[in-house]
Short mmCIF file of C-alpha atoms in Angstrom, two decimals:
data_model
loop_
_atom_site.label_atom_id
_atom_site.label_comp_id
_atom_site.label_asym_id
_atom_site.label_seq_id
_atom_site.Cartn_x
_atom_site.Cartn_y
_atom_site.Cartn_z
CA MET A 17 54.85 -80.94 -22.01
CA PRO A 18 55.35 -84.81 -22.71
CA ALA A 19 57.64 -85.57 -25.70
CA ARG A 20 55.68 -85.82 -28.95
CA ARG A 21 56.21 -89.27 -30.86
CA THR A 22 56.51 -89.43 -34.67
CA THR A 23 55.65 -92.29 -36.28
CA PHE A 24 57.16 -93.09 -39.74
CA PRO A 25 56.36 -95.84 -41.97
CA ASN A 26 58.51 -98.99 -41.84
CA SER A 27 59.56 -99.38 -45.18
CA LEU A 28 63.21 -98.17 -44.46
CA THR A 29 66.28 -99.57 -42.85
CA LEU A 30 70.00 -96.60 -40.41
CA VAL A 31 73.62 -97.49 -40.51
CA ALA A 32 76.76 -96.24 -38.97
CA ALA A 33 79.80 -95.96 -38.54
CA ALA A 34 81.35 -95.97 -36.01
CA ALA A 35 82.51 -99.85 -35.20
CA LEU A 36 83.92 -100.94 -38.83
CA THR A 37 83.84 -105.00 -39.27
CA THR A 38 86.92 -106.57 -38.65
CA LEU A 39 88.27 -108.03 -41.62
CA THR A 40 89.87 -111.76 -41.06
CA PRO A 41 92.67 -112.71 -43.35
CA GLY A 42 91.38 -113.77 -46.81
CA ALA A 43 87.82 -112.14 -46.30
CA GLY A 44 86.89 -109.40 -48.72
CA ALA A 45 87.24 -105.78 -47.48
CA GLN A 46 84.26 -103.42 -48.12
CA ALA A 47 84.96 -99.60 -48.56
CA THR A 48 83.18 -97.39 -46.54
CA ASP A 49 81.67 -94.08 -48.53
CA ARG A 50 81.51 -90.76 -46.39
CA VAL A 51 79.79 -87.44 -46.29
CA ARG A 52 81.46 -84.83 -47.82
CA SER A 53 79.58 -81.75 -45.72
CA ASP A 54 76.75 -81.70 -43.30
CA GLU A 55 73.78 -82.89 -44.78
CA ASN A 56 70.18 -84.32 -44.13
CA PHE A 57 69.39 -88.09 -44.14
CA ARG A 58 65.98 -88.89 -44.84
CA ARG A 59 63.33 -91.01 -44.97
CA GLU A 60 62.79 -90.96 -48.86
CA PRO A 61 63.99 -88.72 -51.28
CA ASN A 62 63.15 -85.14 -50.51
CA GLY A 63 61.10 -86.81 -47.50
CA VAL A 64 60.76 -86.56 -43.71
CA ILE A 65 64.41 -85.63 -42.43
CA LEU A 66 65.44 -88.63 -39.73
CA ALA A 67 68.98 -86.99 -39.29
CA ARG A 68 71.55 -84.54 -39.67
CA LEU A 69 74.97 -86.31 -40.51
CA SER A 70 78.35 -84.58 -39.97
CA SER A 71 80.58 -84.06 -42.53
CA GLY A 72 83.07 -87.39 -42.49
CA ALA A 73 80.17 -89.37 -41.37
CA PRO A 74 80.67 -93.26 -42.64
CA VAL A 75 77.75 -94.70 -44.65
CA ARG A 76 77.28 -97.49 -47.06
CA VAL A 77 75.66 -96.56 -50.51
CA LEU A 78 73.00 -99.03 -51.43
CA GLU A 79 71.23 -97.73 -54.87
CA ARG A 80 70.46 -94.29 -56.61
CA SER A 81 67.26 -92.98 -57.74
CA GLY A 82 67.73 -89.68 -59.78
CA ASN A 83 69.87 -87.23 -57.72
CA TRP A 84 69.46 -89.30 -54.32
CA VAL A 85 71.29 -92.38 -52.77
CA GLN A 86 70.02 -94.90 -50.31
CA VAL A 87 72.31 -95.33 -47.70
CA ASP A 88 72.61 -97.19 -44.64
CA VAL A 89 74.04 -95.64 -41.45
CA GLU A 90 74.91 -97.01 -38.02
CA GLY A 91 76.05 -95.66 -34.67
CA TRP A 92 75.90 -95.48 -30.96
CA VAL A 93 73.11 -93.63 -29.12
CA TRP A 94 72.79 -92.94 -25.18
CA LEU A 95 70.11 -95.49 -23.96
CA ALA A 96 68.17 -93.07 -22.06
CA SER A 97 66.97 -91.01 -25.27
CA LEU A 98 65.48 -93.75 -26.55
CA GLN A 99 62.16 -96.01 -25.98
CA ARG A 100 60.63 -99.02 -27.15
CA SER A 101 58.81 -99.29 -30.52
CA GLU A 102 56.37 -102.07 -31.79
CA GLY A 103 56.89 -103.45 -35.26
CA GLU A 104 59.74 -103.78 -37.77
CA PHE A 105 61.83 -100.97 -35.92
CA ASP A 106 62.77 -101.73 -32.19
CA LEU A 107 63.56 -98.08 -30.86
CA VAL A 108 62.19 -94.53 -31.32
CA VAL A 109 64.32 -91.34 -30.50
CA SER A 110 62.30 -90.05 -27.56
CA ALA A 111 64.09 -87.02 -26.58
CA THR A 112 62.26 -83.77 -27.30
CA SER A 113 65.37 -81.97 -28.78
CA GLY A 114 66.71 -85.17 -30.87
CA GLU A 115 69.94 -86.96 -29.69
CA ASN A 116 73.31 -87.29 -31.07
CA LEU A 117 74.49 -90.37 -33.00
CA ARG A 118 78.13 -91.33 -32.18
CA SER A 119 80.76 -93.66 -33.74
CA ALA A 120 81.39 -95.29 -30.44
CA PRO A 121 79.93 -95.31 -26.79
CA SER A 122 80.97 -91.73 -25.81
CA GLY A 123 82.67 -91.44 -29.18
CA THR A 124 82.79 -88.95 -31.94
CA ILE A 125 79.43 -87.20 -32.94
CA VAL A 126 78.62 -88.33 -36.59
CA GLY A 127 74.97 -87.07 -36.96
CA ARG A 128 72.03 -85.76 -35.03
CA LEU A 129 68.95 -87.77 -34.75
CA GLU A 130 65.34 -85.84 -34.93
CA GLU A 131 62.69 -87.00 -31.94
CA GLY A 132 60.59 -89.81 -33.56
CA THR A 133 63.18 -91.37 -35.87
CA LEU A 134 62.37 -95.02 -35.86
CA LEU A 135 65.92 -97.45 -35.28
CA GLU A 136 66.87 -100.94 -35.38
CA GLU A 137 68.64 -102.12 -32.54
CA ILE A 138 71.72 -104.39 -33.22
CA THR A 139 73.72 -104.53 -29.70
CA ARG A 140 73.87 -103.04 -26.33
CA GLU A 141 76.76 -101.90 -23.77
CA PRO A 142 75.94 -100.15 -20.23
CA GLY A 143 74.03 -97.09 -21.19
CA TRP A 144 74.47 -97.21 -24.74
CA VAL A 145 72.88 -98.95 -27.94
CA HIS A 146 74.07 -99.55 -31.23
CA VAL A 147 71.80 -98.95 -33.89
CA ARG A 148 71.11 -98.79 -37.73
CA ARG A 149 68.94 -97.23 -40.15
CA ARG A 150 68.35 -97.04 -43.97
CA GLY A 151 67.33 -93.40 -45.38
CA TRP A 152 68.10 -91.15 -48.41
CA ILE A 153 70.73 -88.63 -49.08
CA TRP A 154 71.78 -85.87 -51.84
CA SER A 155 74.01 -87.86 -53.98
CA ALA A 156 76.13 -84.80 -54.57
CA SER A 157 76.85 -85.06 -50.58
CA VAL A 158 78.41 -88.48 -50.66
CA GLU A 159 82.33 -89.64 -51.39
CA GLN A 160 82.18 -92.88 -52.33
CA ALA A 161 85.04 -95.22 -51.63
CA THR A 162 86.32 -98.25 -53.98
CA ALA A 163 86.35 -101.72 -52.14
CA ALA A 164 89.72 -103.21 -51.63
CA ALA A 165 90.51 -106.26 -52.90
CA PRO A 166 90.47 -109.42 -51.00
CA THR A 167 93.80 -110.47 -48.87
CA GLN A 168 96.01 -112.76 -51.08
CA ARG A 169 99.71 -113.70 -50.81
CA PRO A 170 102.04 -111.15 -51.55
CA ALA A 171 103.44 -111.17 -55.10
CA ALA A 172 105.78 -109.57 -57.27
CA SER A 173 105.09 -105.83 -57.65
CA ALA A 174 103.47 -104.68 -60.85
CA PRO A 175 104.25 -101.87 -62.66
CA GLN A 176 102.27 -98.64 -61.43
CA PRO A 177 100.69 -96.44 -64.47
CA ALA A 178 102.04 -93.51 -65.21
CA GLY A 179 101.21 -90.34 -62.92
CA ARG A 180 100.16 -92.90 -60.14
CA THR A 181 102.15 -93.24 -56.80
CA GLY A 182 101.76 -95.50 -53.88
CA GLY A 183 99.34 -98.25 -53.74
CA GLY A 184 95.83 -99.15 -52.55
CA ALA A 185 92.40 -98.07 -53.71
CA GLN A 186 91.55 -94.68 -54.79
CA PRO A 187 88.62 -93.26 -53.60
CA ALA A 188 85.97 -92.67 -56.56
CA PRO A 189 85.06 -89.39 -57.85
CA ALA A 190 81.25 -88.53 -56.09
CA ARG A 191 79.03 -88.18 -59.09
CA ARG A 192 77.53 -84.71 -59.77
CA PRO A 193 73.79 -84.60 -60.24
CA GLU A 194 72.85 -84.07 -63.90
CA GLY A 195 72.46 -80.42 -64.90
CA PHE A 196 74.43 -78.98 -61.71
CA VAL A 197 77.82 -77.62 -61.58
CA SER A 198 80.02 -77.06 -58.29
CA VAL A 199 81.07 -73.64 -57.19
CA PRO A 200 84.54 -73.44 -56.73
CA SER A 201 86.38 -73.71 -53.29
CA ALA A 202 86.48 -69.80 -52.78
CA GLY A 203 82.80 -69.82 -53.36
CA ALA A 204 81.33 -67.29 -56.08
CA PRO A 205 78.96 -64.04 -55.83
CA LEU A 206 75.53 -64.77 -57.20
CA LEU A 207 74.58 -61.58 -59.74
CA THR A 208 71.35 -60.25 -61.00
CA ALA A 209 72.71 -60.43 -64.43
CA PRO A 210 76.06 -60.79 -66.06
CA ASP A 211 78.57 -57.86 -64.49
CA GLY A 212 75.38 -56.62 -62.61
CA ASP A 213 75.03 -56.28 -58.48
CA THR A 214 75.63 -58.76 -56.48
CA LEU A 215 72.52 -60.59 -54.32
CA ALA A 216 74.57 -63.02 -52.73
CA GLN A 217 77.56 -65.02 -51.73
CA VAL A 218 77.55 -68.92 -53.09
CA ALA A 219 78.88 -71.06 -50.22
CA PRO A 220 81.88 -73.24 -51.61
CA ALA A 221 81.42 -76.83 -52.94
CA ARG A 222 77.72 -76.51 -53.28
CA ASP A 223 76.34 -77.91 -56.59
CA LEU A 224 73.84 -75.41 -58.69
CA GLN A 225 71.56 -76.07 -61.29
CA VAL A 226 72.15 -74.30 -64.59
CA LEU A 227 69.48 -73.25 -66.78
CA ALA A 228 71.16 -71.41 -69.72
CA ARG A 229 74.81 -70.17 -70.55
CA GLN A 230 76.00 -66.64 -72.20
CA GLY A 231 79.78 -66.69 -73.06
CA ASN A 232 81.61 -67.38 -69.77
CA TRP A 233 78.48 -66.59 -67.32
CA ALA A 234 75.79 -69.36 -66.65
CA ARG A 235 72.24 -68.80 -65.43
CA VAL A 236 71.68 -70.75 -61.97
CA ARG A 237 68.96 -71.80 -59.81
CA ILE A 238 69.16 -71.42 -55.90
CA GLU A 239 66.12 -72.27 -53.82
CA GLY A 240 66.09 -72.03 -50.15
CA TRP A 241 64.30 -70.70 -46.94
CA VAL A 242 64.87 -67.74 -45.32
CA TRP A 243 63.41 -67.04 -41.79
CA MET A 244 60.98 -64.14 -41.85
CA PRO A 245 57.94 -64.41 -39.46
CA PRO A 246 54.99 -62.53 -40.55
CA ALA A 247 55.54 -60.17 -37.58
CA ALA A 248 58.87 -59.50 -39.19
CA ALA A 249 57.91 -58.79 -42.61
CA GLN A 250 54.94 -56.12 -41.62
CA GLY A 251 57.50 -54.82 -38.83
CA SER A 252 58.26 -51.42 -41.17
CA THR A 253 54.42 -50.94 -41.45
CA ALA A 254 52.56 -52.57 -38.84
CA GLU A 255 51.10 -50.31 -35.87
CA ALA A 256 53.62 -49.17 -33.55
CA THR A 257 52.00 -47.76 -30.86
CA PRO A 258 50.99 -50.43 -28.12
CA THR A 259 47.37 -51.84 -28.15
CA ALA A 260 45.12 -52.93 -25.39
CA LEU A 261 45.20 -56.26 -26.92
CA ALA A 262 45.32 -59.29 -23.95
CA PRO A 263 46.60 -62.93 -25.02
CA ALA A 264 42.84 -64.36 -25.02
CA ASP A 265 42.36 -61.62 -27.68
CA LEU A 266 44.97 -62.97 -29.75
CA THR A 267 44.16 -66.60 -29.51
CA ARG A 268 40.52 -66.08 -30.22
CA GLU A 269 41.85 -64.77 -33.74
CA PRO A 270 45.22 -65.89 -34.08
CA GLU A 271 46.05 -64.04 -37.76
CA ALA A 272 44.15 -60.94 -37.33
CA HIS A 273 46.71 -59.39 -34.64
CA VAL A 274 50.10 -60.44 -36.44
CA GLY A 275 52.39 -57.45 -36.33
CA ARG A 276 50.61 -55.54 -33.63
CA VAL A 277 52.50 -54.04 -30.85
CA VAL A 278 51.44 -54.74 -26.95
CA SER A 279 52.74 -53.95 -23.74
CA TRP A 280 52.06 -56.31 -21.32
CA SER A 281 53.11 -57.27 -17.37
CA LEU A 282 54.53 -60.92 -17.39
CA GLN A 283 55.74 -63.20 -14.74
CA PHE A 284 58.87 -64.78 -16.00
CA ILE A 285 59.31 -68.25 -15.44
CA SER A 286 62.26 -69.83 -17.41
CA LEU A 287 64.40 -68.81 -20.46
CA GLU A 288 64.20 -71.41 -22.84
CA ARG A 289 65.57 -72.58 -26.56
CA ALA A 290 63.08 -73.77 -29.09
CA GLU A 291 63.45 -77.18 -30.36
CA ALA A 292 62.92 -78.42 -33.77
CA ILE A 293 59.49 -79.41 -33.01
CA ARG A 294 58.19 -75.53 -32.24
CA THR A 295 57.96 -74.71 -36.28
CA ASP A 296 56.93 -71.05 -35.31
CA PHE A 297 60.18 -70.58 -33.61
CA ARG A 298 63.92 -71.09 -35.46
CA GLN A 299 65.44 -73.86 -34.09
CA GLY A 300 67.43 -72.98 -31.13
CA GLU A 301 65.75 -69.34 -30.82
CA PRO A 302 65.73 -68.12 -27.42
CA PHE A 303 62.30 -66.90 -25.88
CA LEU A 304 61.07 -66.28 -22.44
CA LEU A 305 58.22 -68.77 -21.07
CA THR A 306 55.98 -66.43 -19.16
CA ARG A 307 52.40 -66.13 -17.50
CA TYR A 308 50.42 -63.04 -18.40
CA GLY A 309 49.69 -61.12 -15.46
CA GLY A 310 50.45 -63.50 -12.83
CA PRO A 311 50.67 -67.23 -11.61
CA GLU A 312 47.38 -68.01 -12.62
CA GLY A 313 47.33 -66.36 -16.05
CA PRO A 314 47.45 -67.86 -19.58
CA PHE A 315 51.48 -68.63 -21.03
CA VAL A 316 52.93 -66.29 -23.21
CA TYR A 317 55.91 -66.76 -25.43
CA VAL A 318 58.52 -64.14 -25.67
CA ALA A 319 60.94 -64.57 -28.35
CA VAL A 320 63.95 -62.78 -27.96
CA PRO A 321 66.51 -61.10 -30.48
CA PRO A 322 70.01 -61.78 -30.19
CA GLU A 323 70.64 -58.33 -29.37
CA ARG A 324 68.32 -58.20 -26.56
CA LEU A 325 69.49 -61.87 -25.08
CA THR A 326 71.72 -60.42 -22.28
CA GLU A 327 69.06 -58.11 -20.75
CA THR A 328 67.22 -61.57 -20.03
CA GLN A 329 69.77 -63.91 -18.99
CA GLY A 330 69.65 -62.35 -15.39
CA LEU A 331 65.72 -62.81 -15.03
CA VAL A 332 64.68 -64.71 -11.86
CA PRO A 333 62.11 -67.42 -11.90
CA LEU A 334 58.49 -65.44 -10.61
CA GLU A 335 59.89 -62.04 -11.05
CA ARG A 336 57.65 -59.62 -12.82
CA ILE A 337 58.54 -57.67 -15.83
CA SER A 338 56.96 -55.51 -18.24
CA VAL A 339 57.75 -55.96 -21.85
CA THR A 340 56.75 -54.53 -24.96
CA ALA A 341 56.43 -56.59 -28.09
CA ARG A 342 55.38 -57.40 -31.46
CA VAL A 343 52.94 -60.14 -32.35
CA ARG A 344 54.12 -62.90 -34.02
CA THR A 345 50.94 -65.25 -33.84
CA GLY A 346 48.15 -65.78 -31.86
CA ALA A 347 48.56 -69.34 -31.18
CA SER A 348 51.72 -71.26 -31.82
CA ALA A 349 51.01 -74.67 -33.96
CA LEU A 350 51.94 -76.65 -31.07
CA THR A 351 50.67 -75.49 -27.94
CA GLY A 352 48.31 -72.98 -29.22
CA THR A 353 50.21 -70.13 -26.82
CA PRO A 354 50.55 -66.73 -28.33
CA ILE A 355 54.27 -65.82 -29.50
CA VAL A 356 55.36 -62.10 -29.60
CA ASP A 357 58.78 -60.85 -30.42
CA LEU A 358 60.59 -58.80 -27.70
CA LEU A 359 61.07 -54.94 -28.58
CA SER A 360 62.02 -53.80 -24.92
CA ILE A 361 62.13 -54.94 -21.59
CA GLU A 362 61.62 -53.43 -17.77
CA ARG A 363 62.40 -55.31 -14.66
CA SER A 364 60.01 -54.57 -11.83
CA ARG A 365 62.06 -53.25 -8.81
#
């Protein structure tokens, strides 16, 4: 299937990191800010994700807007993963699973660009393109550095302030979003109430919004996402006996049969990993690409849970298999293909 191309507005520019400007004597040196932890790089505050930047990736902070900062990011991308683009931007990431952003050709990975991300070209080397893009990142995830002073003739040493050792610019502390506190380095349990039951463990160095305080306790807000397909949510109550439903029945009414169990004879084609564009799957989730009934039948995607992955890794293309599975959706958002969750599998002998 051809890669889907996503077009973004041309209002922002990406930069990076890898090659820093070489300073000549007497020139001013501009410090490089860095990403404190793996974080999303977005087209606009809380907008479309352009890339996932790695911890330590260099960026350049341009401006602030509430709890967001606009940054420039630069890096190198493998040429074969790019296509020409019309308009303000020169290139677009065409690889269906995205592509790495590197500090130099074949250098350290500083991020992962999403498919469809538009880029400005800076220069080229054989097989590689130096690119730039501007976007937004959560402010607490960026550690800003202090710009170094211009190079001057050596002067007599000045006394150091008390308690300070060494020379050079000191990094400025990252500005925490207003109304938030940082989780200690050891993490922190999240309780139902002061001295109540534990609900979850909050990861270290994350920022939490404080809603109220009670003595040494703080009531905080945490929002996030849990992977829970409708079939998984209904798994304990949905009918467990296989039905006579065929793929065509599912595609006619995609939501009507979610959670039902089917038992099908399929022809195995390949074991795949889901790209981010397949929103009915977790990114990287394994699934079997199969055909119902044989080579002329409709396609069926069979999602494979981790505990059954080893049972599927030895399958041979065009091999016949029998599966019992629970319906996740009758028609995937990307291709309209039924998706089922594998419960059991038998290989034809």
